[in-house]
mmCIF file of C-alpha atoms in Angstrom:
data_model
loop_
_atom_site.group_PDB
_atom_site.id
_atom_site.type_symbol
_atom_site.label_atom_id
_atom_site.label_comp_id
_atom_site.label_asym_id
_atom_site.label_seq_id
_atom_site.Cartn_x
_atom_site.Cartn_y
_atom_site.Cartn_z
ATOM 1 C CA MET A 334 5.182 15.362 -58.579
ATOM 2 C CA LEU A 335 5.437 18.913 -60.182
ATOM 3 C CA ILE A 336 4.918 17.567 -63.666
ATOM 4 C CA ALA A 337 2.063 15.568 -62.513
ATOM 5 C CA VAL A 338 0.437 18.576 -60.776
ATOM 6 C CA THR A 339 0.849 20.771 -63.769
ATOM 7 C CA SER A 340 -0.710 18.407 -66.127
ATOM 8 C CA LEU A 341 -3.853 17.561 -64.596
ATOM 9 C CA THR A 342 -4.131 21.248 -63.800
ATOM 10 C CA LEU A 343 -3.622 21.841 -67.452
ATOM 11 C CA ILE A 344 -5.877 19.353 -68.718
ATOM 12 C CA ALA A 345 -8.722 20.388 -66.242
ATOM 13 C CA THR A 346 -8.151 23.831 -67.347
ATOM 14 C CA CYS A 347 -8.406 22.909 -71.148
ATOM 15 C CA LEU A 348 -11.450 20.927 -70.424
ATOM 16 C CA GLY A 349 -13.013 23.416 -68.512
ATOM 17 C CA LEU A 350 -12.353 26.285 -71.150
ATOM 18 C CA ILE A 351 -13.667 24.143 -73.916
ATOM 19 C CA LEU A 352 -16.681 23.201 -71.810
ATOM 20 C CA GLY A 353 -17.276 27.081 -71.041
ATOM 21 C CA ILE A 354 -17.101 28.268 -74.599
ATOM 22 C CA ALA A 355 -19.336 25.235 -75.943
ATOM 23 C CA ALA A 356 -21.720 26.573 -73.134
ATOM 24 C CA ARG A 357 -21.626 29.835 -74.497
ATOM 25 C CA ARG A 358 -21.554 28.874 -78.174
ATOM 26 C CA PHE A 359 -24.581 25.957 -77.843
ATOM 27 C CA HIS A 360 -26.522 28.084 -75.451
ATOM 28 C CA VAL A 361 -30.367 27.676 -76.094
ATOM 29 C CA GLU A 362 -32.831 30.302 -75.088
ATOM 30 C CA PRO A 363 -35.827 28.351 -72.938
ATOM 31 C CA PRO A 364 -38.821 29.641 -74.877
ATOM 32 C CA GLU A 365 -40.087 32.738 -73.926
ATOM 33 C CA LEU A 366 -43.665 31.978 -72.223
ATOM 34 C CA VAL A 367 -41.773 29.052 -70.306
ATOM 35 C CA SER A 368 -39.407 31.747 -68.582
ATOM 36 C CA GLU A 369 -42.592 34.035 -67.873
ATOM 37 C CA LEU A 370 -44.747 31.487 -66.462
ATOM 38 C CA GLU A 371 -41.652 30.480 -64.160
ATOM 39 C CA ALA A 372 -41.595 34.208 -63.130
ATOM 40 C CA MET A 373 -45.050 34.191 -62.013
ATOM 41 C CA LEU A 374 -44.727 30.732 -60.199
ATOM 42 C CA PRO A 375 -43.747 31.076 -56.290
ATOM 43 C CA GLY A 376 -40.190 29.702 -57.453
ATOM 44 C CA SER A 377 -39.752 27.799 -54.069
ATOM 45 C CA GLN A 378 -39.345 24.400 -56.190
ATOM 46 C CA CYS A 379 -41.703 22.625 -53.547
ATOM 47 C CA GLY A 380 -42.890 20.117 -55.701
ATOM 48 C CA GLN A 381 -46.367 19.900 -54.709
ATOM 49 C CA CYS A 382 -47.756 20.033 -58.351
ATOM 50 C CA GLY A 383 -46.183 17.036 -58.891
ATOM 51 C CA PHE A 384 -43.311 18.196 -61.322
ATOM 52 C CA PRO A 385 -39.851 18.766 -60.604
ATOM 53 C CA GLY A 386 -39.675 22.334 -59.732
ATOM 54 C CA CYS A 387 -41.293 25.298 -60.932
ATOM 55 C CA ASN A 388 -39.654 25.231 -64.156
ATOM 56 C CA GLY A 389 -40.915 21.744 -64.896
ATOM 57 C CA ALA A 390 -44.673 23.144 -63.907
ATOM 58 C CA ALA A 391 -44.145 26.228 -66.221
ATOM 59 C CA GLU A 392 -43.242 23.678 -69.104
ATOM 60 C CA ALA A 393 -46.169 21.809 -68.418
ATOM 61 C CA LEU A 394 -48.339 24.628 -68.164
ATOM 62 C CA ALA A 395 -47.018 26.278 -71.586
ATOM 63 C CA ASP A 396 -47.470 22.636 -73.326
ATOM 64 C CA GLY A 397 -51.191 22.731 -71.770
ATOM 65 C CA LEU A 398 -50.377 19.719 -70.025
ATOM 66 C CA ALA A 399 -51.253 21.102 -66.467
ATOM 67 C CA PRO A 400 -54.047 22.987 -65.153
ATOM 68 C CA VAL A 401 -53.505 26.471 -64.292
ATOM 69 C CA THR A 402 -54.843 25.708 -60.514
ATOM 70 C CA LEU A 403 -51.566 23.267 -60.148
ATOM 71 C CA CYS A 404 -49.844 25.619 -57.475
ATOM 72 C CA PRO A 405 -51.059 25.075 -53.937
ATOM 73 C CA PRO A 406 -49.065 27.962 -52.727
ATOM 74 C CA GLY A 407 -49.811 30.176 -55.437
ATOM 75 C CA GLY A 408 -53.435 29.924 -54.585
ATOM 76 C CA PRO A 409 -56.581 31.266 -56.368
ATOM 77 C CA ALA A 410 -54.664 34.431 -57.004
ATOM 78 C CA LEU A 411 -51.935 32.791 -58.884
ATOM 79 C CA ALA A 412 -54.594 30.611 -60.826
ATOM 80 C CA LEU A 413 -56.423 33.593 -61.973
ATOM 81 C CA ALA A 414 -53.167 35.331 -63.195
ATOM 82 C CA LEU A 415 -51.944 32.118 -65.003
ATOM 83 C CA ALA A 416 -55.439 31.971 -66.709
ATOM 84 C CA ASP A 417 -55.128 35.495 -67.642
ATOM 85 C CA LYS A 418 -51.737 34.891 -69.308
ATOM 86 C CA LEU A 419 -52.613 31.615 -71.114
ATOM 87 C CA GLY A 420 -55.908 32.737 -72.123
ATOM 88 C CA VAL A 421 -57.781 29.622 -71.023
ATOM 89 C CA GLN A 422 -60.972 29.403 -68.449
ATOM 90 C CA VAL A 423 -60.315 28.801 -65.050
ATOM 91 C CA GLU A 424 -62.451 26.642 -62.558
ATOM 92 C CA LEU A 425 -61.492 27.649 -59.158
ATOM 93 C CA GLY A 426 -64.021 25.007 -57.690
ATOM 94 C CA ALA A 427 -61.180 22.707 -58.188
ATOM 95 C CA MET A 428 -59.269 24.398 -55.854
ATOM 96 C CA GLY A 429 -61.469 23.588 -52.822
ATOM 97 C CA GLU A 430 -62.118 26.442 -50.413
ATOM 98 C CA ARG A 431 -58.624 26.777 -49.481
ATOM 99 C CA GLU A 432 -57.699 30.054 -47.571
ATOM 100 C CA PRO A 433 -54.281 31.520 -48.006
ATOM 101 C CA THR A 434 -52.165 30.229 -45.136
ATOM 102 C CA ILE A 435 -48.583 30.822 -43.676
ATOM 103 C CA ALA A 436 -46.704 28.702 -41.094
ATOM 104 C CA ALA A 437 -46.480 29.815 -37.584
ATOM 105 C CA VAL A 438 -44.414 28.313 -34.614
ATOM 106 C CA ARG A 439 -46.243 27.778 -31.135
ATOM 107 C CA GLU A 440 -43.350 28.678 -29.014
ATOM 108 C CA ASP A 441 -44.525 26.567 -25.768
ATOM 109 C CA ILE A 442 -44.163 23.252 -27.603
ATOM 110 C CA CYS A 443 -41.175 23.896 -30.370
ATOM 111 C CA ILE A 444 -38.173 21.766 -28.999
ATOM 112 C CA GLY A 445 -35.667 23.503 -31.643
ATOM 113 C CA CYS A 446 -34.777 20.454 -33.709
ATOM 114 C CA THR A 447 -34.030 22.527 -36.726
ATOM 115 C CA LYS A 448 -35.994 20.080 -38.996
ATOM 116 C CA CYS A 449 -38.757 22.231 -39.991
ATOM 117 C CA PHE A 450 -36.026 24.989 -41.692
ATOM 118 C CA LYS A 451 -34.230 22.400 -43.417
ATOM 119 C CA GLU A 452 -37.285 21.171 -45.170
ATOM 120 C CA CYS A 453 -38.589 24.847 -45.940
ATOM 121 C CA PRO A 454 -38.077 25.629 -49.500
ATOM 122 C CA THR A 455 -37.998 29.205 -49.241
ATOM 123 C CA ASP A 456 -35.626 29.523 -45.939
ATOM 124 C CA ALA A 457 -38.751 31.371 -44.171
ATOM 125 C CA ILE A 458 -37.970 29.797 -41.135
ATOM 126 C CA HIS A 459 -35.027 30.652 -38.886
ATOM 127 C CA GLY A 460 -33.380 29.595 -35.995
ATOM 128 C CA ALA A 461 -30.850 27.504 -34.337
ATOM 129 C CA MET A 462 -30.203 23.918 -32.588
ATOM 130 C CA LYS A 463 -32.022 24.148 -29.189
ATOM 131 C CA GLN A 464 -33.546 27.500 -29.972
ATOM 132 C CA MET A 465 -36.934 28.346 -30.725
ATOM 133 C CA HIS A 466 -37.735 29.264 -34.478
ATOM 134 C CA SER A 467 -39.761 31.643 -36.105
ATOM 135 C CA VAL A 468 -41.261 32.300 -39.401
ATOM 136 C CA MET A 469 -40.602 35.280 -41.877
ATOM 137 C CA LYS A 470 -44.217 36.117 -43.034
ATOM 138 C CA GLU A 471 -43.088 37.868 -46.439
ATOM 139 C CA ALA A 472 -41.180 34.705 -47.281
ATOM 140 C CA CYS A 473 -43.558 31.799 -46.406
ATOM 141 C CA THR A 474 -45.710 30.495 -49.091
ATOM 142 C CA GLY A 475 -47.850 28.364 -46.976
ATOM 143 C CA CYS A 476 -46.803 24.703 -48.640
ATOM 144 C CA GLY A 477 -47.198 23.055 -45.222
ATOM 145 C CA LYS A 478 -44.046 21.119 -45.778
ATOM 146 C CA CYS A 479 -42.945 22.194 -42.112
ATOM 147 C CA ALA A 480 -45.965 21.422 -40.435
ATOM 148 C CA GLU A 481 -45.446 17.742 -41.888
ATOM 149 C CA ILE A 482 -42.417 17.116 -40.658
ATOM 150 C CA CYS A 483 -42.580 18.669 -37.109
ATOM 151 C CA PRO A 484 -42.284 16.130 -34.601
ATOM 152 C CA THR A 485 -44.022 17.850 -31.591
ATOM 153 C CA GLU A 486 -46.802 19.395 -34.154
ATOM 154 C CA ALA A 487 -45.762 23.069 -32.922
ATOM 155 C CA VAL A 488 -45.773 24.372 -36.335
ATOM 156 C CA THR A 489 -49.247 24.889 -37.922
ATOM 157 C CA LEU A 490 -50.674 26.911 -40.940
ATOM 158 C CA VAL A 491 -52.435 29.961 -39.890
ATOM 159 C CA PRO A 492 -54.934 31.922 -41.851
ATOM 160 C CA VAL A 493 -53.307 35.121 -43.030
ATOM 161 C CA ALA A 494 -55.082 38.411 -43.076
ATOM 162 C CA ALA A 495 -56.960 39.170 -46.460
ATOM 163 C CA THR A 496 -55.335 41.662 -48.787
ATOM 164 C CA LEU A 497 -56.403 43.099 -52.234
ATOM 165 C CA GLY A 498 -54.242 40.229 -53.598
ATOM 166 C CA ASN A 499 -55.887 37.413 -52.121
ATOM 167 C CA TRP A 500 -59.366 38.428 -50.854
ATOM 168 C CA ARG A 501 -62.453 36.738 -52.922
ATOM 169 C CA TRP A 502 -65.923 36.022 -52.563
ATOM 170 C CA ARG A 503 -66.585 33.285 -49.987
ATOM 171 C CA GLU A 504 -68.854 30.723 -51.273
ATOM 172 C CA PRO A 505 -72.683 31.125 -50.659
ATOM 173 C CA ALA A 506 -73.541 29.451 -47.101
ATOM 174 C CA PHE A 507 -76.484 26.834 -47.288
ATOM 175 C CA ALA A 508 -78.746 28.036 -44.178
ATOM 176 C CA MET B 319 -11.318 -5.037 -94.253
ATOM 177 C CA SER B 320 -11.846 -8.420 -92.721
ATOM 178 C CA GLU B 321 -9.650 -7.427 -89.880
ATOM 179 C CA VAL B 322 -11.786 -4.554 -88.910
ATOM 180 C CA LEU B 323 -14.799 -6.714 -89.131
ATOM 181 C CA ILE B 324 -13.283 -9.672 -87.002
ATOM 182 C CA LEU B 325 -12.433 -6.905 -84.544
ATOM 183 C CA LEU B 326 -15.922 -5.525 -84.180
ATOM 184 C CA LEU B 327 -17.495 -9.080 -84.189
ATOM 185 C CA SER B 328 -15.281 -10.299 -81.361
ATOM 186 C CA THR B 329 -15.480 -7.166 -79.324
ATOM 187 C CA ALA B 330 -19.411 -6.944 -79.766
ATOM 188 C CA LEU B 331 -20.078 -10.866 -79.222
ATOM 189 C CA VAL B 332 -17.116 -13.095 -78.169
ATOM 190 C CA ASN B 333 -15.683 -10.411 -75.592
ATOM 191 C CA ASN B 334 -19.019 -8.811 -74.770
ATOM 192 C CA VAL B 335 -18.587 -6.132 -72.433
ATOM 193 C CA VAL B 336 -21.676 -6.576 -70.322
ATOM 194 C CA LEU B 337 -22.135 -10.298 -70.245
ATOM 195 C CA VAL B 338 -18.595 -11.420 -70.601
ATOM 196 C CA LYS B 339 -16.525 -8.894 -69.094
ATOM 197 C CA PHE B 340 -19.322 -8.014 -66.409
ATOM 198 C CA LEU B 341 -18.665 -4.094 -67.025
ATOM 199 C CA GLY B 342 -21.673 -1.742 -66.858
ATOM 200 C CA LEU B 343 -23.867 -3.766 -65.010
ATOM 201 C CA CYS B 344 -25.694 -1.010 -63.495
ATOM 202 C CA PRO B 345 -27.464 0.551 -66.662
ATOM 203 C CA PHE B 346 -27.803 -3.012 -67.835
ATOM 204 C CA LEU B 347 -30.151 -3.675 -64.732
ATOM 205 C CA GLY B 348 -31.301 -0.329 -64.307
ATOM 206 C CA VAL B 349 -32.686 0.980 -67.682
ATOM 207 C CA SER B 350 -33.801 -2.510 -69.409
ATOM 208 C CA ARG B 351 -37.342 -2.162 -68.177
ATOM 209 C CA LYS B 352 -38.704 -0.730 -71.383
ATOM 210 C CA LEU B 353 -37.223 -1.622 -74.896
ATOM 211 C CA ASP B 354 -37.205 1.951 -76.334
ATOM 212 C CA ALA B 355 -35.496 3.479 -72.896
ATOM 213 C CA ALA B 356 -32.668 0.518 -73.559
ATOM 214 C CA ILE B 357 -32.006 1.213 -77.033
ATOM 215 C CA GLY B 358 -31.730 5.217 -76.130
ATOM 216 C CA MET B 359 -29.409 4.037 -73.465
ATOM 217 C CA GLY B 360 -27.350 2.098 -75.810
ATOM 218 C CA LEU B 361 -27.148 4.553 -78.627
ATOM 219 C CA ALA B 362 -25.841 7.499 -76.213
ATOM 220 C CA THR B 363 -23.439 5.022 -74.449
ATOM 221 C CA THR B 364 -21.942 4.209 -78.189
ATOM 222 C CA PHE B 365 -21.518 7.789 -78.985
ATOM 223 C CA VAL B 366 -19.862 8.568 -75.629
ATOM 224 C CA LEU B 367 -17.872 5.162 -75.520
ATOM 225 C CA THR B 368 -16.464 5.523 -79.271
ATOM 226 C CA LEU B 369 -15.555 9.218 -78.334
ATOM 227 C CA ALA B 370 -14.088 8.490 -75.163
ATOM 228 C CA SER B 371 -11.825 5.516 -76.313
ATOM 229 C CA ALA B 372 -10.562 7.997 -79.041
ATOM 230 C CA ALA B 373 -9.637 11.005 -76.166
ATOM 231 C CA SER B 374 -8.222 8.569 -73.650
ATOM 232 C CA TRP B 375 -6.096 7.031 -76.427
ATOM 233 C CA MET B 376 -4.837 10.566 -77.471
ATOM 234 C CA LEU B 377 -4.136 11.510 -73.742
ATOM 235 C CA GLU B 378 -2.346 8.004 -73.093
ATOM 236 C CA GLN B 379 -0.131 8.427 -76.230
ATOM 237 C CA TRP B 380 0.777 11.993 -76.177
ATOM 238 C CA LEU B 381 0.791 12.714 -72.417
ATOM 239 C CA LEU B 382 0.811 10.187 -69.692
ATOM 240 C CA GLU B 383 3.092 7.635 -71.705
ATOM 241 C CA PRO B 384 6.012 10.237 -72.683
ATOM 242 C CA PHE B 385 5.839 11.795 -69.194
ATOM 243 C CA GLY B 386 5.739 8.252 -67.069
ATOM 244 C CA LEU B 387 2.328 9.228 -65.563
ATOM 245 C CA GLY B 388 0.759 5.952 -65.358
ATOM 246 C CA TYR B 389 -0.586 6.338 -62.320
ATOM 247 C CA LEU B 390 -2.863 9.276 -63.257
ATOM 248 C CA ARG B 391 -4.631 7.116 -65.473
ATOM 249 C CA ILE B 392 -7.773 6.903 -63.904
ATOM 250 C CA VAL B 393 -8.368 10.223 -62.536
ATOM 251 C CA SER B 394 -7.289 11.748 -65.857
ATOM 252 C CA PHE B 395 -9.399 9.378 -68.022
ATOM 253 C CA ILE B 396 -12.453 9.960 -65.694
ATOM 254 C CA LEU B 397 -11.969 13.697 -66.176
ATOM 255 C CA VAL B 398 -12.169 13.295 -69.894
ATOM 256 C CA ILE B 399 -14.915 11.243 -70.188
ATOM 257 C CA ALA B 400 -17.030 13.552 -67.763
ATOM 258 C CA ALA B 401 -15.973 16.506 -69.980
ATOM 259 C CA ALA B 402 -16.946 14.280 -73.141
ATOM 260 C CA VAL B 403 -20.599 13.490 -71.857
ATOM 261 C CA GLN B 404 -20.888 16.970 -70.888
ATOM 262 C CA PHE B 405 -19.768 18.277 -74.247
ATOM 263 C CA VAL B 406 -22.077 15.891 -76.028
ATOM 264 C CA GLU B 407 -24.853 16.865 -73.921
ATOM 265 C CA LEU B 408 -24.389 20.599 -74.731
ATOM 266 C CA ALA B 409 -24.050 20.195 -78.545
ATOM 267 C CA MET B 410 -26.849 17.856 -78.816
ATOM 268 C CA ARG B 411 -29.398 20.231 -77.094
ATOM 269 C CA LYS B 412 -28.520 22.746 -79.714
ATOM 270 C CA PHE B 413 -27.905 20.675 -82.899
ATOM 271 C CA SER B 414 -30.652 17.958 -82.479
ATOM 272 C CA PRO B 415 -32.917 18.962 -79.809
ATOM 273 C CA GLU B 416 -35.262 15.709 -80.638
ATOM 274 C CA LEU B 417 -32.380 13.369 -79.940
ATOM 275 C CA HIS B 418 -31.535 15.254 -76.697
ATOM 276 C CA GLN B 419 -35.250 14.704 -75.853
ATOM 277 C CA VAL B 420 -34.736 10.999 -76.223
ATOM 278 C CA LEU B 421 -31.326 10.389 -74.633
ATOM 279 C CA GLY B 422 -31.432 13.658 -72.169
ATOM 280 C CA ILE B 423 -31.852 11.736 -68.956
ATOM 281 C CA TYR B 424 -29.607 8.875 -70.070
ATOM 282 C CA LEU B 425 -26.427 10.869 -70.991
ATOM 283 C CA PRO B 426 -25.217 12.210 -67.448
ATOM 284 C CA LEU B 427 -25.537 8.653 -66.019
ATOM 285 C CA ILE B 428 -22.722 7.336 -68.521
ATOM 286 C CA THR B 429 -20.109 9.366 -67.082
ATOM 287 C CA THR B 430 -20.625 6.780 -64.217
ATOM 288 C CA ASN B 431 -20.696 3.842 -66.742
ATOM 289 C CA CYS B 432 -17.608 1.528 -65.764
ATOM 290 C CA ALA B 433 -17.739 0.203 -69.343
ATOM 291 C CA VAL B 434 -16.736 3.453 -70.567
ATOM 292 C CA LEU B 435 -13.672 3.666 -68.278
ATOM 293 C CA GLY B 436 -13.271 -0.078 -68.495
ATOM 294 C CA VAL B 437 -12.797 0.079 -72.473
ATOM 295 C CA ALA B 438 -10.568 3.002 -72.143
ATOM 296 C CA LEU B 439 -8.178 1.200 -69.667
ATOM 297 C CA LEU B 440 -8.233 -2.099 -71.607
ATOM 298 C CA ASN B 441 -6.987 -0.193 -74.872
ATOM 299 C CA VAL B 442 -4.078 0.857 -72.719
ATOM 300 C CA GLN B 443 -3.460 -2.585 -71.619
ATOM 301 C CA GLN B 444 -3.763 -4.260 -75.012
ATOM 302 C CA GLY B 445 -1.465 -1.229 -76.617
ATOM 303 C CA SER B 446 -3.524 -1.091 -79.533
ATOM 304 C CA ASP B 447 -3.320 1.997 -82.177
ATOM 305 C CA PHE B 448 -5.614 4.779 -82.566
ATOM 306 C CA LEU B 449 -7.853 2.887 -85.333
ATOM 307 C CA HIS B 450 -7.945 -0.419 -83.166
ATOM 308 C CA ALA B 451 -8.931 1.844 -80.003
ATOM 309 C CA LEU B 452 -11.776 3.251 -81.917
ATOM 310 C CA LEU B 453 -12.903 0.304 -83.408
ATOM 311 C CA TYR B 454 -12.660 -1.698 -79.937
ATOM 312 C CA GLY B 455 -14.985 1.254 -78.655
ATOM 313 C CA LEU B 456 -17.253 1.043 -80.967
ATOM 314 C CA GLY B 457 -17.633 -2.848 -81.100
ATOM 315 C CA SER B 458 -17.775 -2.960 -77.269
ATOM 316 C CA ALA B 459 -20.735 -0.132 -77.672
ATOM 317 C CA ALA B 460 -22.534 -2.037 -80.133
ATOM 318 C CA GLY B 461 -22.216 -5.226 -78.115
ATOM 319 C CA PHE B 462 -23.694 -3.025 -75.197
ATOM 320 C CA THR B 463 -26.379 -1.815 -76.945
ATOM 321 C CA LEU B 464 -27.297 -5.227 -78.384
ATOM 322 C CA VAL B 465 -27.283 -6.663 -74.970
ATOM 323 C CA MET B 466 -29.445 -3.719 -73.509
ATOM 324 C CA ALA B 467 -32.102 -4.061 -76.221
ATOM 325 C CA MET B 468 -32.217 -8.096 -75.912
ATOM 326 C CA PHE B 469 -32.496 -8.012 -72.218
ATOM 327 C CA ALA B 470 -35.189 -5.293 -72.328
ATOM 328 C CA GLY B 471 -37.229 -7.420 -74.835
ATOM 329 C CA VAL B 472 -36.951 -10.090 -72.639
ATOM 330 C CA ARG B 473 -37.881 -8.395 -69.397
ATOM 331 C CA GLU B 474 -41.067 -6.772 -71.292
ATOM 332 C CA ARG B 475 -42.275 -10.642 -71.889
ATOM 333 C CA LEU B 476 -41.487 -11.066 -68.407
ATOM 334 C CA GLU B 477 -43.745 -8.551 -66.872
ATOM 335 C CA LEU B 478 -46.522 -10.824 -68.706
ATOM 336 C CA ALA B 479 -45.228 -14.124 -67.654
ATOM 337 C CA ALA B 480 -46.504 -16.019 -64.230
ATOM 338 C CA VAL B 481 -43.468 -15.798 -62.417
ATOM 339 C CA PRO B 482 -43.550 -17.371 -58.819
ATOM 340 C CA ALA B 483 -44.046 -14.628 -56.281
ATOM 341 C CA SER B 484 -40.656 -15.080 -54.551
ATOM 342 C CA PHE B 485 -39.001 -14.671 -58.102
ATOM 343 C CA SER B 486 -40.952 -11.821 -59.113
ATOM 344 C CA GLY B 487 -38.891 -8.328 -60.126
ATOM 345 C CA ALA B 488 -35.358 -8.363 -59.780
ATOM 346 C CA PRO B 489 -34.425 -11.966 -58.833
ATOM 347 C CA ILE B 490 -36.005 -13.268 -62.039
ATOM 348 C CA ALA B 491 -34.099 -10.158 -63.753
ATOM 349 C CA LEU B 492 -30.872 -11.454 -62.427
ATOM 350 C CA ILE B 493 -31.490 -14.820 -63.301
ATOM 351 C CA THR B 494 -32.300 -13.752 -67.127
ATOM 352 C CA ALA B 495 -28.884 -12.007 -67.039
ATOM 353 C CA GLY B 496 -27.348 -14.971 -66.010
ATOM 354 C CA LEU B 497 -29.016 -17.380 -68.658
ATOM 355 C CA LEU B 498 -27.984 -14.723 -71.037
ATOM 356 C CA SER B 499 -24.249 -14.565 -70.332
ATOM 357 C CA LEU B 500 -24.355 -18.602 -70.712
ATOM 358 C CA ALA B 501 -25.560 -18.045 -73.958
ATOM 359 C CA PHE B 502 -22.972 -15.584 -74.840
ATOM 360 C CA MET B 503 -20.535 -17.983 -73.509
ATOM 361 C CA GLY B 504 -21.514 -20.287 -76.547
ATOM 362 C CA PHE B 505 -19.982 -17.373 -78.701
ATOM 363 C CA SER B 506 -16.421 -18.312 -77.710
ATOM 364 C CA GLY B 507 -16.501 -21.492 -79.847
ATOM 365 C CA LEU B 508 -17.023 -18.892 -82.949
ATOM 366 C CA ARG B 509 -14.118 -19.316 -85.446
ATOM 367 C CA LEU B 510 -13.248 -15.726 -86.777
ATOM 368 C CA ASP B 511 -11.126 -16.472 -89.850
#
């Protein structure tokens, strides 16, 4: 019994040590551009761009495989910043006339099912079972995943007030 | 020399790990849609299988047998295999990024490939010495790679064949695997001397 426990512990410790040292010795720095781009992206790993998380999106951006308008939660503000960083032209028309929005819970129909905050990539919704949920404005990126999953349509996306970061000219309206 | 050749041939063809012993069927059916992916998986498995048979032989001879810990065989082998796979992935990313790009996603999958554990356990059962254990691992892995490549080639052609609707997809792949297995039974008549 004792020898079994000791030997398994010993094997696991040795292997862990070897792997730990190997991870240090064989560490590969990701390209600088990729880490910088990843820092600019929202980091919520929502996957709306079609890449596996923000790291995948940053790699695709660095390789020029994805347009700078790929990130719906980032919106036009992020697209402009990315285009500036990569030195490419940006065609904001492709993003559509999408106002920046955040999620909001309608208290009268929320049943407290907890589905929305399990789905939220930024943990912006909090609450408990059979308790009303609410949204933290600072953390919400407006990705809309909660609105899709809500069984009672209590979560809706509402436009946020314009700030210097997200305001832009409206498209000219045709009379 | 001829003994080495006989051992390799018999493990790769006569006792093929996939089609005769029916080990490692998950990657055999899962990663055989495209030829280059199948070959990549085969090469990654070859690497890990050879390494794992050597490591598990050492573990068995120097730790499990002297202390009478036979009942810890499976769990300690799995530990060693998982660590070997992880180590190979780390080293490969550093020294050969191209190879890592090709094999990257298949490497972690090999941890759960039962052919790797199966070969390590069979080595213990047969009481092989170190060289035989190593060759047994290499031969089995060569057989695995061969079968993966063959099956992927057949499946690539099957994509274009007129298969009845009720057989298309997985059913025809399983039937093909069965036919391949029947064909490999023919090798049991091979005279290796």
